[in-house]
Structures are given as C-alpha cells and as structure tokens.
Amino acid sequence: MCGTRARIDPAHLVPRGLGGCEHALCVVALCRRHHRAYDRGCLDLVPFLEPRHRAEVAHAVGHLGLIGALRRLSGRREASDTA
Ligand SMILES: [Zn+2]
Ligand SMILES: [Zn+2]
C-alpha cells in the first residue's frame, strides 16, 4: 500500500483484540517498517487509504464506529486502547 514491493506484511487495520476479522477488507499490505509503525500507533494511515481504499475504511468503521476507526487509522490512539 505504501508503494514498497519488498517484504510485504498483511497488516490488520483493526487488530483482532479490537474485533478485527479475517476478511480481506480487514487487512492491508504494508511493508514491515510501516506495519510496525502502524501497530505502535506512530503512523497515520489515512493518507494511504484515501481515496483508493475506502472499502477498507468502511469495513473498519463497521468494527469500531466512525470515531474509533478514524482514531485507529490515523494513529491517534487513546492511552486505553493499546491493543
Ligand atoms: Zn473485519
Ligand atoms: Zn512502507
């Protein structure tokens, strides 16, 4: 998704701990570096997702609601959702 072709990881947009599922729309391809950054909450994925991955965003909204999904995808986590 970030344009890298080396060492692609399947990254859960919504982690399983927060209800993420195994649906194809729940997972995006990220390089390892971006995957780690996203999992740590240090990467804003929204610019990568918009506008070509709206189906994935909609799927994440289905899991977390609009506010929760935006917070998650933008890397702006609450201290309480460290999963
Ligand atoms: Zn899902
Ligand atoms: Zn990358």
PDB file of N, CA, C and O and ligand atoms in Angstrom:
ATOM      1  N   MET A   1       0.815  -1.205   0.000  1.00  0.00           N
ATOM      2  CA  MET A   1       0.000   0.000   0.000  1.00  0.00           C
ATOM      3  C   MET A   1       0.854   1.263   0.000  1.00  0.00           C
ATOM      4  O   MET A   1       0.459   2.277  -0.558  1.00  0.00           O
ATOM      5  N   CYS A   2       2.035   1.223   0.626  1.00  0.00           N
ATOM      6  CA  CYS A   2       2.892   2.413   0.662  1.00  0.00           C
ATOM      7  C   CYS A   2       3.770   2.484  -0.575  1.00  0.00           C
ATOM      8  O   CYS A   2       4.561   3.398  -0.709  1.00  0.00           O
ATOM      9  N   GLY A   3       3.644   1.491  -1.468  1.00  0.00           N
ATOM     10  CA  GLY A   3       4.410   1.529  -2.697  1.00  0.00           C
ATOM     11  C   GLY A   3       5.622   0.618  -2.705  1.00  0.00           C
ATOM     12  O   GLY A   3       6.186   0.352  -3.746  1.00  0.00           O
ATOM     13  N   THR A   4       5.991   0.128  -1.539  1.00  0.00           N
ATOM     14  CA  THR A   4       7.129  -0.785  -1.451  1.00  0.00           C
ATOM     15  C   THR A   4       6.744  -2.162  -1.981  1.00  0.00           C
ATOM     16  O   THR A   4       5.618  -2.586  -1.775  1.00  0.00           O
ATOM     17  N   ARG A   5       7.671  -2.837  -2.606  1.00  0.00           N
ATOM     18  CA  ARG A   5       7.370  -4.190  -3.065  1.00  0.00           C
ATOM     19  C   ARG A   5       8.170  -5.234  -2.283  1.00  0.00           C
ATOM     20  O   ARG A   5       7.982  -6.424  -2.454  1.00  0.00           O
ATOM     21  N   ALA A   6       9.057  -4.779  -1.456  1.00  0.00           N
ATOM     22  CA  ALA A   6       9.871  -5.717  -0.680  1.00  0.00           C
ATOM     23  C   ALA A   6       9.199  -6.030   0.647  1.00  0.00           C
ATOM     24  O   ALA A   6       8.626  -5.146   1.288  1.00  0.00           O
ATOM     25  N   ARG A   7       9.256  -7.287   1.040  1.00  0.00           N
ATOM     26  CA  ARG A   7       8.834  -7.722   2.367  1.00  0.00           C
ATOM     27  C   ARG A   7       7.489  -7.149   2.794  1.00  0.00           C
ATOM     28  O   ARG A   7       7.395  -6.328   3.698  1.00  0.00           O
ATOM     29  N   ILE A   8       6.457  -7.574   2.086  1.00  0.00           N
ATOM     30  CA  ILE A   8       5.118  -7.077   2.373  1.00  0.00           C
ATOM     31  C   ILE A   8       4.477  -7.902   3.489  1.00  0.00           C
ATOM     32  O   ILE A   8       4.510  -9.127   3.469  1.00  0.00           O
ATOM     33  N   ASP A   9       3.923  -7.210   4.445  1.00  0.00           N
ATOM     34  CA  ASP A   9       3.210  -7.851   5.549  1.00  0.00           C
ATOM     35  C   ASP A   9       1.716  -7.631   5.393  1.00  0.00           C
ATOM     36  O   ASP A   9       1.305  -6.551   4.973  1.00  0.00           O
ATOM     37  N   PRO A  10       0.907  -8.617   5.777  1.00  0.00           N
ATOM     38  CA  PRO A  10      -0.513  -8.337   5.914  1.00  0.00           C
ATOM     39  C   PRO A  10      -0.754  -7.657   7.259  1.00  0.00           C
ATOM     40  O   PRO A  10      -0.448  -8.233   8.298  1.00  0.00           O
ATOM     41  N   ALA A  11      -1.240  -6.442   7.232  1.00  0.00           N
ATOM     42  CA  ALA A  11      -1.441  -5.670   8.462  1.00  0.00           C
ATOM     43  C   ALA A  11      -2.931  -5.533   8.747  1.00  0.00           C
ATOM     44  O   ALA A  11      -3.696  -5.130   7.869  1.00  0.00           O
ATOM     45  N   HIS A  12      -3.330  -5.869   9.962  1.00  0.00           N
ATOM     46  CA  HIS A  12      -4.728  -5.708  10.339  1.00  0.00           C
ATOM     47  C   HIS A  12      -5.042  -4.237  10.607  1.00  0.00           C
ATOM     48  O   HIS A  12      -4.423  -3.621  11.468  1.00  0.00           O
ATOM     49  N   LEU A  13      -5.989  -3.693   9.875  1.00  0.00           N
ATOM     50  CA  LEU A  13      -6.411  -2.318  10.160  1.00  0.00           C
ATOM     51  C   LEU A  13      -7.043  -2.257  11.530  1.00  0.00           C
ATOM     52  O   LEU A  13      -6.816  -1.322  12.291  1.00  0.00           O
ATOM     53  N   VAL A  14      -7.881  -3.251  11.826  1.00  0.00           N
ATOM     54  CA  VAL A  14      -8.474  -3.388  13.146  1.00  0.00           C
ATOM     55  C   VAL A  14      -7.860  -4.637  13.769  1.00  0.00           C
ATOM     56  O   VAL A  14      -8.077  -5.739  13.270  1.00  0.00           O
ATOM     57  N   PRO A  15      -7.054  -4.486  14.807  1.00  0.00           N
ATOM     58  CA  PRO A  15      -6.420  -5.668  15.399  1.00  0.00           C
ATOM     59  C   PRO A  15      -7.450  -6.643  15.938  1.00  0.00           C
ATOM     60  O   PRO A  15      -8.560  -6.234  16.318  1.00  0.00           O
ATOM     61  N   ARG A  16      -7.090  -7.918  15.967  1.00  0.00           N
ATOM     62  CA  ARG A  16      -8.044  -8.915  16.441  1.00  0.00           C
ATOM     63  C   ARG A  16      -8.531  -8.626  17.850  1.00  0.00           C
ATOM     64  O   ARG A  16      -9.678  -8.892  18.173  1.00  0.00           O
ATOM     65  N   GLY A  17      -7.652  -8.041  18.659  1.00  0.00           N
ATOM     66  CA  GLY A  17      -8.030  -7.697  20.027  1.00  0.00           C
ATOM     67  C   GLY A  17      -9.172  -6.696  20.088  1.00  0.00           C
ATOM     68  O   GLY A  17      -9.859  -6.582  21.099  1.00  0.00           O
ATOM     69  N   LEU A  18      -9.370  -5.943  19.019  1.00  0.00           N
ATOM     70  CA  LEU A  18     -10.453  -4.951  18.983  1.00  0.00           C
ATOM     71  C   LEU A  18     -11.586  -5.417  18.077  1.00  0.00           C
ATOM     72  O   LEU A  18     -12.430  -4.628  17.665  1.00  0.00           O
ATOM     73  N   GLY A  19     -11.595  -6.707  17.753  1.00  0.00           N
ATOM     74  CA  GLY A  19     -12.705  -7.250  16.976  1.00  0.00           C
ATOM     75  C   GLY A  19     -12.411  -7.443  15.512  1.00  0.00           C
ATOM     76  O   GLY A  19     -13.296  -7.817  14.742  1.00  0.00           O
ATOM     77  N   GLY A  20     -11.180  -7.186  15.093  1.00  0.00           N
ATOM     78  CA  GLY A  20     -10.822  -7.374  13.692  1.00  0.00           C
ATOM     79  C   GLY A  20     -11.021  -8.816  13.257  1.00  0.00           C
ATOM     80  O   GLY A  20     -10.881  -9.735  14.059  1.00  0.00           O
ATOM     81  N   CYS A  21     -11.385  -9.014  11.996  1.00  0.00           N
ATOM     82  CA  CYS A  21     -11.685 -10.355  11.500  1.00  0.00           C
ATOM     83  C   CYS A  21     -10.698 -10.720  10.395  1.00  0.00           C
ATOM     84  O   CYS A  21      -9.746 -10.010  10.128  1.00  0.00           O
ATOM     85  N   GLU A  22     -10.935 -11.837   9.748  1.00  0.00           N
ATOM     86  CA  GLU A  22     -10.023 -12.314   8.709  1.00  0.00           C
ATOM     87  C   GLU A  22     -10.502 -11.937   7.309  1.00  0.00           C
ATOM     88  O   GLU A  22      -9.989 -12.427   6.321  1.00  0.00           O
ATOM     89  N   HIS A  23     -11.500 -11.081   7.221  1.00  0.00           N
ATOM     90  CA  HIS A  23     -11.999 -10.618   5.928  1.00  0.00           C
ATOM     91  C   HIS A  23     -10.878  -9.887   5.173  1.00  0.00           C
ATOM     92  O   HIS A  23     -10.033  -9.235   5.783  1.00  0.00           O
ATOM     93  N   ALA A  24     -10.886 -10.028   3.846  1.00  0.00           N
ATOM     94  CA  ALA A  24      -9.845  -9.379   3.040  1.00  0.00           C
ATOM     95  C   ALA A  24      -9.813  -7.868   3.262  1.00  0.00           C
ATOM     96  O   ALA A  24      -8.751  -7.250   3.194  1.00  0.00           O
ATOM     97  N   LEU A  25     -10.964  -7.269   3.542  1.00  0.00           N
ATOM     98  CA  LEU A  25     -11.009  -5.816   3.733  1.00  0.00           C
ATOM     99  C   LEU A  25     -10.467  -5.394   5.092  1.00  0.00           C
ATOM    100  O   LEU A  25     -10.274  -4.216   5.358  1.00  0.00           O
ATOM    101  N   CYS A  26     -10.246  -6.378   5.980  1.00  0.00           N
ATOM    102  CA  CYS A  26      -9.728  -6.065   7.307  1.00  0.00           C
ATOM    103  C   CYS A  26      -8.201  -5.945   7.301  1.00  0.00           C
ATOM    104  O   CYS A  26      -7.612  -5.519   8.272  1.00  0.00           O
ATOM    105  N   VAL A  27      -7.605  -6.336   6.189  1.00  0.00           N
ATOM    106  CA  VAL A  27      -6.150  -6.456   6.120  1.00  0.00           C
ATOM    107  C   VAL A  27      -5.643  -5.650   4.931  1.00  0.00           C
ATOM    108  O   VAL A  27      -6.247  -5.662   3.864  1.00  0.00           O
ATOM    109  N   VAL A  28      -4.573  -4.915   5.117  1.00  0.00           N
ATOM    110  CA  VAL A  28      -3.938  -4.215   4.003  1.00  0.00           C
ATOM    111  C   VAL A  28      -2.478  -4.647   3.923  1.00  0.00           C
ATOM    112  O   VAL A  28      -1.908  -5.129   4.903  1.00  0.00           O
ATOM    113  N   ALA A  29      -1.896  -4.480   2.751  1.00  0.00           N
ATOM    114  CA  ALA A  29      -0.498  -4.840   2.559  1.00  0.00           C
ATOM    115  C   ALA A  29       0.380  -3.653   2.919  1.00  0.00           C
ATOM    116  O   ALA A  29       0.268  -2.581   2.342  1.00  0.00           O
ATOM    117  N   LEU A  30       1.241  -3.857   3.889  1.00  0.00           N
ATOM    118  CA  LEU A  30       2.178  -2.818   4.295  1.00  0.00           C
ATOM    119  C   LEU A  30       3.573  -3.414   4.346  1.00  0.00           C
ATOM    120  O   LEU A  30       3.729  -4.598   4.625  1.00  0.00           O
ATOM    121  N   CYS A  31       4.574  -2.590   4.105  1.00  0.00           N
ATOM    122  CA  CYS A  31       5.922  -3.085   4.311  1.00  0.00           C
ATOM    123  C   CYS A  31       6.143  -3.213   5.813  1.00  0.00           C
ATOM    124  O   CYS A  31       5.398  -2.662   6.627  1.00  0.00           O
ATOM    125  N   ARG A  32       7.174  -3.970   6.168  1.00  0.00           N
ATOM    126  CA  ARG A  32       7.387  -4.265   7.591  1.00  0.00           C
ATOM    127  C   ARG A  32       7.581  -2.995   8.417  1.00  0.00           C
ATOM    128  O   ARG A  32       7.060  -2.878   9.513  1.00  0.00           O
ATOM    129  N   ARG A  33       8.292  -2.055   7.887  1.00  0.00           N
ATOM    130  CA  ARG A  33       8.570  -0.822   8.618  1.00  0.00           C
ATOM    131  C   ARG A  33       7.267  -0.070   8.931  1.00  0.00           C
ATOM    132  O   ARG A  33       7.026   0.356  10.054  1.00  0.00           O
ATOM    133  N   HIS A  34       6.414   0.072   7.905  1.00  0.00           N
ATOM    134  CA  HIS A  34       5.157   0.784   8.127  1.00  0.00           C
ATOM    135  C   HIS A  34       4.208  -0.021   9.000  1.00  0.00           C
ATOM    136  O   HIS A  34       3.447   0.547   9.773  1.00  0.00           O
ATOM    137  N   HIS A  35       4.243  -1.352   8.862  1.00  0.00           N
ATOM    138  CA  HIS A  35       3.393  -2.204   9.686  1.00  0.00           C
ATOM    139  C   HIS A  35       3.714  -2.004  11.165  1.00  0.00           C
ATOM    140  O   HIS A  35       2.838  -1.794  11.990  1.00  0.00           O
ATOM    141  N   ARG A  36       5.000  -2.035  11.501  1.00  0.00           N
ATOM    142  CA  ARG A  36       5.410  -1.837  12.899  1.00  0.00           C
ATOM    143  C   ARG A  36       4.996  -0.463  13.389  1.00  0.00           C
ATOM    144  O   ARG A  36       4.513  -0.311  14.497  1.00  0.00           O
ATOM    145  N   ALA A  37       5.236   0.540  12.570  1.00  0.00           N
ATOM    146  CA  ALA A  37       4.887   1.905  12.974  1.00  0.00           C
ATOM    147  C   ALA A  37       3.380   2.015  13.209  1.00  0.00           C
ATOM    148  O   ALA A  37       2.933   2.625  14.191  1.00  0.00           O
ATOM    149  N   TYR A  38       2.598   1.384  12.325  1.00  0.00           N
ATOM    150  CA  TYR A  38       1.147   1.448  12.490  1.00  0.00           C
ATOM    151  C   TYR A  38       0.713   0.739  13.770  1.00  0.00           C
ATOM    152  O   TYR A  38      -0.107   1.253  14.527  1.00  0.00           O
ATOM    153  N   ASP A  39       1.281  -0.439  14.009  1.00  0.00           N
ATOM    154  CA  ASP A  39       0.917  -1.188  15.209  1.00  0.00           C
ATOM    155  C   ASP A  39       1.312  -0.451  16.489  1.00  0.00           C
ATOM    156  O   ASP A  39       0.685  -0.643  17.528  1.00  0.00           O
ATOM    157  N   ARG A  40       2.335   0.376  16.414  1.00  0.00           N
ATOM    158  CA  ARG A  40       2.717   1.172  17.583  1.00  0.00           C
ATOM    159  C   ARG A  40       1.899   2.450  17.697  1.00  0.00           C
ATOM    160  O   ARG A  40       2.059   3.197  18.655  1.00  0.00           O
ATOM    161  N   GLY A  41       1.072   2.738  16.705  1.00  0.00           N
ATOM    162  CA  GLY A  41       0.297   3.974  16.743  1.00  0.00           C
ATOM    163  C   GLY A  41       1.099   5.174  16.290  1.00  0.00           C
ATOM    164  O   GLY A  41       0.771   6.309  16.610  1.00  0.00           O
ATOM    165  N   CYS A  42       2.163   4.931  15.542  1.00  0.00           N
ATOM    166  CA  CYS A  42       3.040   6.018  15.109  1.00  0.00           C
ATOM    167  C   CYS A  42       2.877   6.347  13.626  1.00  0.00           C
ATOM    168  O   CYS A  42       3.695   7.046  13.052  1.00  0.00           O
ATOM    169  N   LEU A  43       1.857   5.797  12.989  1.00  0.00           N
ATOM    170  CA  LEU A  43       1.696   6.033  11.563  1.00  0.00           C
ATOM    171  C   LEU A  43       0.250   6.424  11.283  1.00  0.00           C
ATOM    172  O   LEU A  43      -0.677   5.742  11.716  1.00  0.00           O
ATOM    173  N   ASP A  44       0.091   7.520  10.563  1.00  0.00           N
ATOM    174  CA  ASP A  44      -1.236   7.933  10.106  1.00  0.00           C
ATOM    175  C   ASP A  44      -1.490   7.272   8.757  1.00  0.00           C
ATOM    176  O   ASP A  44      -0.861   7.624   7.751  1.00  0.00           O
ATOM    177  N   LEU A  45      -2.396   6.287   8.751  1.00  0.00           N
ATOM    178  CA  LEU A  45      -2.661   5.548   7.516  1.00  0.00           C
ATOM    179  C   LEU A  45      -3.680   6.229   6.614  1.00  0.00           C
ATOM    180  O   LEU A  45      -3.825   5.841   5.460  1.00  0.00           O
ATOM    181  N   VAL A  46      -4.365   7.229   7.134  1.00  0.00           N
ATOM    182  CA  VAL A  46      -5.465   7.822   6.363  1.00  0.00           C
ATOM    183  C   VAL A  46      -5.019   8.326   4.985  1.00  0.00           C
ATOM    184  O   VAL A  46      -5.692   8.058   3.989  1.00  0.00           O
ATOM    185  N   PRO A  47      -3.871   9.014   4.884  1.00  0.00           N
ATOM    186  CA  PRO A  47      -3.453   9.464   3.557  1.00  0.00           C
ATOM    187  C   PRO A  47      -3.185   8.315   2.587  1.00  0.00           C
ATOM    188  O   PRO A  47      -3.316   8.485   1.380  1.00  0.00           O
ATOM    189  N   PHE A  48      -2.814   7.139   3.104  1.00  0.00           N
ATOM    190  CA  PHE A  48      -2.609   5.976   2.246  1.00  0.00           C
ATOM    191  C   PHE A  48      -3.940   5.354   1.839  1.00  0.00           C
ATOM    192  O   PHE A  48      -4.064   4.759   0.780  1.00  0.00           O
ATOM    193  N   LEU A  49      -4.925   5.452   2.713  1.00  0.00           N
ATOM    194  CA  LEU A  49      -6.204   4.780   2.479  1.00  0.00           C
ATOM    195  C   LEU A  49      -7.132   5.592   1.588  1.00  0.00           C
ATOM    196  O   LEU A  49      -7.957   5.036   0.866  1.00  0.00           O
ATOM    197  N   GLU A  50      -7.025   6.896   1.652  1.00  0.00           N
ATOM    198  CA  GLU A  50      -7.901   7.794   0.922  1.00  0.00           C
ATOM    199  C   GLU A  50      -7.237   8.249  -0.364  1.00  0.00           C
ATOM    200  O   GLU A  50      -6.109   8.733  -0.309  1.00  0.00           O
ATOM    201  N   PRO A  51      -7.867   8.124  -1.524  1.00  0.00           N
ATOM    202  CA  PRO A  51      -9.242   7.659  -1.727  1.00  0.00           C
ATOM    203  C   PRO A  51      -9.365   6.217  -2.218  1.00  0.00           C
ATOM    204  O   PRO A  51     -10.465   5.752  -2.431  1.00  0.00           O
ATOM    205  N   ARG A  52      -8.245   5.494  -2.374  1.00  0.00           N
ATOM    206  CA  ARG A  52      -8.327   4.225  -3.103  1.00  0.00           C
ATOM    207  C   ARG A  52      -8.770   3.053  -2.240  1.00  0.00           C
ATOM    208  O   ARG A  52      -9.066   1.993  -2.756  1.00  0.00           O
ATOM    209  N   HIS A  53      -8.769   3.210  -0.960  1.00  0.00           N
ATOM    210  CA  HIS A  53      -9.098   2.084  -0.085  1.00  0.00           C
ATOM    211  C   HIS A  53     -10.301   2.382   0.802  1.00  0.00           C
ATOM    212  O   HIS A  53     -10.330   2.030   1.972  1.00  0.00           O
ATOM    213  N   ARG A  54     -11.291   3.056   0.242  1.00  0.00           N
ATOM    214  CA  ARG A  54     -12.462   3.421   1.041  1.00  0.00           C
ATOM    215  C   ARG A  54     -13.235   2.200   1.516  1.00  0.00           C
ATOM    216  O   ARG A  54     -13.872   2.245   2.563  1.00  0.00           O
ATOM    217  N   ALA A  55     -13.176   1.111   0.742  1.00  0.00           N
ATOM    218  CA  ALA A  55     -13.893  -0.102   1.164  1.00  0.00           C
ATOM    219  C   ALA A  55     -13.288  -0.626   2.475  1.00  0.00           C
ATOM    220  O   ALA A  55     -14.012  -1.044   3.370  1.00  0.00           O
ATOM    221  N   GLU A  56     -11.959  -0.543   2.591  1.00  0.00           N
ATOM    222  CA  GLU A  56     -11.298  -0.991   3.812  1.00  0.00           C
ATOM    223  C   GLU A  56     -11.654  -0.060   4.975  1.00  0.00           C
ATOM    224  O   GLU A  56     -11.856  -0.511   6.108  1.00  0.00           O
ATOM    225  N   VAL A  57     -11.693   1.243   4.683  1.00  0.00           N
ATOM    226  CA  VAL A  57     -12.068   2.199   5.729  1.00  0.00           C
ATOM    227  C   VAL A  57     -13.490   1.917   6.204  1.00  0.00           C
ATOM    228  O   VAL A  57     -13.758   1.859   7.412  1.00  0.00           O
ATOM    229  N   ALA A  58     -14.403   1.685   5.253  1.00  0.00           N
ATOM    230  CA  ALA A  58     -15.795   1.407   5.618  1.00  0.00           C
ATOM    231  C   ALA A  58     -15.880   0.143   6.466  1.00  0.00           C
ATOM    232  O   ALA A  58     -16.659   0.077   7.419  1.00  0.00           O
ATOM    233  N   HIS A  59     -15.072  -0.845   6.136  1.00  0.00           N
ATOM    234  CA  HIS A  59     -15.063  -2.084   6.905  1.00  0.00           C
ATOM    235  C   HIS A  59     -14.589  -1.811   8.346  1.00  0.00           C
ATOM    236  O   HIS A  59     -15.177  -2.298   9.304  1.00  0.00           O
ATOM    237  N   ALA A  60     -13.550  -1.013   8.480  1.00  0.00           N
ATOM    238  CA  ALA A  60     -13.037  -0.679   9.812  1.00  0.00           C
ATOM    239  C   ALA A  60     -14.082   0.094  10.610  1.00  0.00           C
ATOM    240  O   ALA A  60     -14.235  -0.110  11.820  1.00  0.00           O
ATOM    241  N   VAL A  61     -14.823   0.977   9.929  1.00  0.00           N
ATOM    242  CA  VAL A  61     -15.896   1.720  10.595  1.00  0.00           C
ATOM    243  C   VAL A  61     -16.961   0.753  11.111  1.00  0.00           C
ATOM    244  O   VAL A  61     -17.519   0.932  12.195  1.00  0.00           O
ATOM    245  N   GLY A  62     -17.209  -0.312  10.337  1.00  0.00           N
ATOM    246  CA  GLY A  62     -18.159  -1.332  10.773  1.00  0.00           C
ATOM    247  C   GLY A  62     -17.748  -1.976  12.086  1.00  0.00           C
ATOM    248  O   GLY A  62     -18.593  -2.344  12.898  1.00  0.00           O
ATOM    249  N   HIS A  63     -16.457  -2.106  12.314  1.00  0.00           N
ATOM    250  CA  HIS A  63     -15.957  -2.707  13.558  1.00  0.00           C
ATOM    251  C   HIS A  63     -15.934  -1.711  14.705  1.00  0.00           C
ATOM    252  O   HIS A  63     -16.295  -2.033  15.835  1.00  0.00           O
ATOM    253  N   LEU A  64     -15.459  -0.499  14.439  1.00  0.00           N
ATOM    254  CA  LEU A  64     -15.087   0.428  15.521  1.00  0.00           C
ATOM    255  C   LEU A  64     -15.977   1.658  15.605  1.00  0.00           C
ATOM    256  O   LEU A  64     -15.835   2.432  16.547  1.00  0.00           O
ATOM    257  N   GLY A  65     -16.876   1.834  14.642  1.00  0.00           N
ATOM    258  CA  GLY A  65     -17.613   3.090  14.565  1.00  0.00           C
ATOM    259  C   GLY A  65     -16.729   4.140  13.908  1.00  0.00           C
ATOM    260  O   GLY A  65     -15.521   3.950  13.767  1.00  0.00           O
ATOM    261  N   LEU A  66     -17.321   5.234  13.498  1.00  0.00           N
ATOM    262  CA  LEU A  66     -16.585   6.239  12.735  1.00  0.00           C
ATOM    263  C   LEU A  66     -15.442   6.850  13.548  1.00  0.00           C
ATOM    264  O   LEU A  66     -14.307   6.940  13.081  1.00  0.00           O
ATOM    265  N   ILE A  67     -15.738   7.259  14.765  1.00  0.00           N
ATOM    266  CA  ILE A  67     -14.720   7.922  15.579  1.00  0.00           C
ATOM    267  C   ILE A  67     -13.596   6.958  15.936  1.00  0.00           C
ATOM    268  O   ILE A  67     -12.412   7.285  15.823  1.00  0.00           O
ATOM    269  N   GLY A  68     -13.979   5.753  16.355  1.00  0.00           N
ATOM    270  CA  GLY A  68     -12.976   4.760  16.732  1.00  0.00           C
ATOM    271  C   GLY A  68     -12.084   4.392  15.559  1.00  0.00           C
ATOM    272  O   GLY A  68     -10.871   4.245  15.697  1.00  0.00           O
ATOM    273  N   ALA A  69     -12.694   4.236  14.386  1.00  0.00           N
ATOM    274  CA  ALA A  69     -11.928   3.851  13.205  1.00  0.00           C
ATOM    275  C   ALA A  69     -10.980   4.975  12.807  1.00  0.00           C
ATOM    276  O   ALA A  69      -9.807   4.734  12.524  1.00  0.00           O
ATOM    277  N   LEU A  70     -11.446   6.211  12.827  1.00  0.00           N
ATOM    278  CA  LEU A  70     -10.592   7.341  12.464  1.00  0.00           C
ATOM    279  C   LEU A  70      -9.413   7.452  13.415  1.00  0.00           C
ATOM    280  O   LEU A  70      -8.282   7.692  13.004  1.00  0.00           O
ATOM    281  N   ARG A  71      -9.700   7.255  14.680  1.00  0.00           N
ATOM    282  CA  ARG A  71      -8.643   7.363  15.688  1.00  0.00           C
ATOM    283  C   ARG A  71      -7.591   6.287  15.438  1.00  0.00           C
ATOM    284  O   ARG A  71      -6.390   6.534  15.469  1.00  0.00           O
ATOM    285  N   ARG A  72      -8.087   5.084  15.178  1.00  0.00           N
ATOM    286  CA  ARG A  72      -7.193   3.953  14.941  1.00  0.00           C
ATOM    287  C   ARG A  72      -6.354   4.164  13.673  1.00  0.00           C
ATOM    288  O   ARG A  72      -5.139   4.025  13.669  1.00  0.00           O
ATOM    289  N   LEU A  73      -7.037   4.499  12.594  1.00  0.00           N
ATOM    290  CA  LEU A  73      -6.361   4.582  11.299  1.00  0.00           C
ATOM    291  C   LEU A  73      -5.402   5.756  11.231  1.00  0.00           C
ATOM    292  O   LEU A  73      -4.408   5.719  10.513  1.00  0.00           O
ATOM    293  N   SER A  74      -5.687   6.796  11.999  1.00  0.00           N
ATOM    294  CA  SER A  74      -4.829   7.976  11.946  1.00  0.00           C
ATOM    295  C   SER A  74      -3.677   7.871  12.934  1.00  0.00           C
ATOM    296  O   SER A  74      -2.818   8.745  12.978  1.00  0.00           O
ATOM    297  N   GLY A  75      -3.662   6.800  13.743  1.00  0.00           N
ATOM    298  CA  GLY A  75      -2.583   6.640  14.706  1.00  0.00           C
ATOM    299  C   GLY A  75      -2.774   7.469  15.956  1.00  0.00           C
ATOM    300  O   GLY A  75      -1.908   7.502  16.816  1.00  0.00           O
ATOM    301  N   ARG A  76      -3.916   8.142  16.066  1.00  0.00           N
ATOM    302  CA  ARG A  76      -4.161   8.944  17.275  1.00  0.00           C
ATOM    303  C   ARG A  76      -4.896   8.092  18.304  1.00  0.00           C
ATOM    304  O   ARG A  76      -6.112   8.113  18.383  1.00  0.00           O
ATOM    305  N   ARG A  77      -4.139   7.315  19.033  1.00  0.00           N
ATOM    306  CA  ARG A  77      -4.728   6.363  19.968  1.00  0.00           C
ATOM    307  C   ARG A  77      -5.013   7.006  21.302  1.00  0.00           C
ATOM    308  O   ARG A  77      -4.295   7.893  21.736  1.00  0.00           O
ATOM    309  N   GLU A  78      -5.998   6.455  21.954  1.00  0.00           N
ATOM    310  CA  GLU A  78      -6.190   6.759  23.363  1.00  0.00           C
ATOM    311  C   GLU A  78      -5.221   5.897  24.140  1.00  0.00           C
ATOM    312  O   GLU A  78      -4.846   4.813  23.705  1.00  0.00           O
ATOM    313  N   ALA A  79      -4.841   6.348  25.329  1.00  0.00           N
ATOM    314  CA  ALA A  79      -3.967   5.529  26.162  1.00  0.00           C
ATOM    315  C   ALA A  79      -4.624   4.186  26.455  1.00  0.00           C
ATOM    316  O   ALA A  79      -3.950   3.177  26.623  1.00  0.00           O
ATOM    317  N   SER A  80      -5.951   4.178  26.489  1.00  0.00           N
ATOM    318  CA  SER A  80      -6.660   2.959  26.868  1.00  0.00           C
ATOM    319  C   SER A  80      -6.698   1.921  25.764  1.00  0.00           C
ATOM    320  O   SER A  80      -6.858   0.742  26.050  1.00  0.00           O
ATOM    321  N   ASP A  81      -6.580   2.309  24.487  1.00  0.00           N
ATOM    322  CA  ASP A  81      -6.614   1.230  23.505  1.00  0.00           C
ATOM    323  C   ASP A  81      -5.243   0.929  22.911  1.00  0.00           C
ATOM    324  O   ASP A  81      -4.910   1.292  21.827  1.00  0.00           O
ATOM    325  N   THR A  82      -4.507   0.220  23.698  1.00  0.00           N
ATOM    326  CA  THR A  82      -3.148  -0.137  23.323  1.00  0.00           C
ATOM    327  C   THR A  82      -3.106  -1.445  22.553  1.00  0.00           C
ATOM    328  O   THR A  82      -2.048  -1.834  22.081  1.00  0.00           O
ATOM    329  N   ALA A  83      -4.224  -2.157  22.474  1.00  0.00           N
ATOM    330  CA  ALA A  83      -4.246  -3.429  21.744  1.00  0.00           C
ATOM    331  C   ALA A  83      -3.954  -3.137  20.283  1.00  0.00           C
ATOM    332  O   ALA A  83      -3.404  -3.907  19.587  1.00  0.00           O
TER     333      ALA A  83
HETATM  334 ZN    ZN B   1     -13.139  -7.174   9.812  1.00  0.00          ZN
HETATM  335 ZN    ZN B   2       6.098   1.151   3.716  1.00  0.00          ZN
END
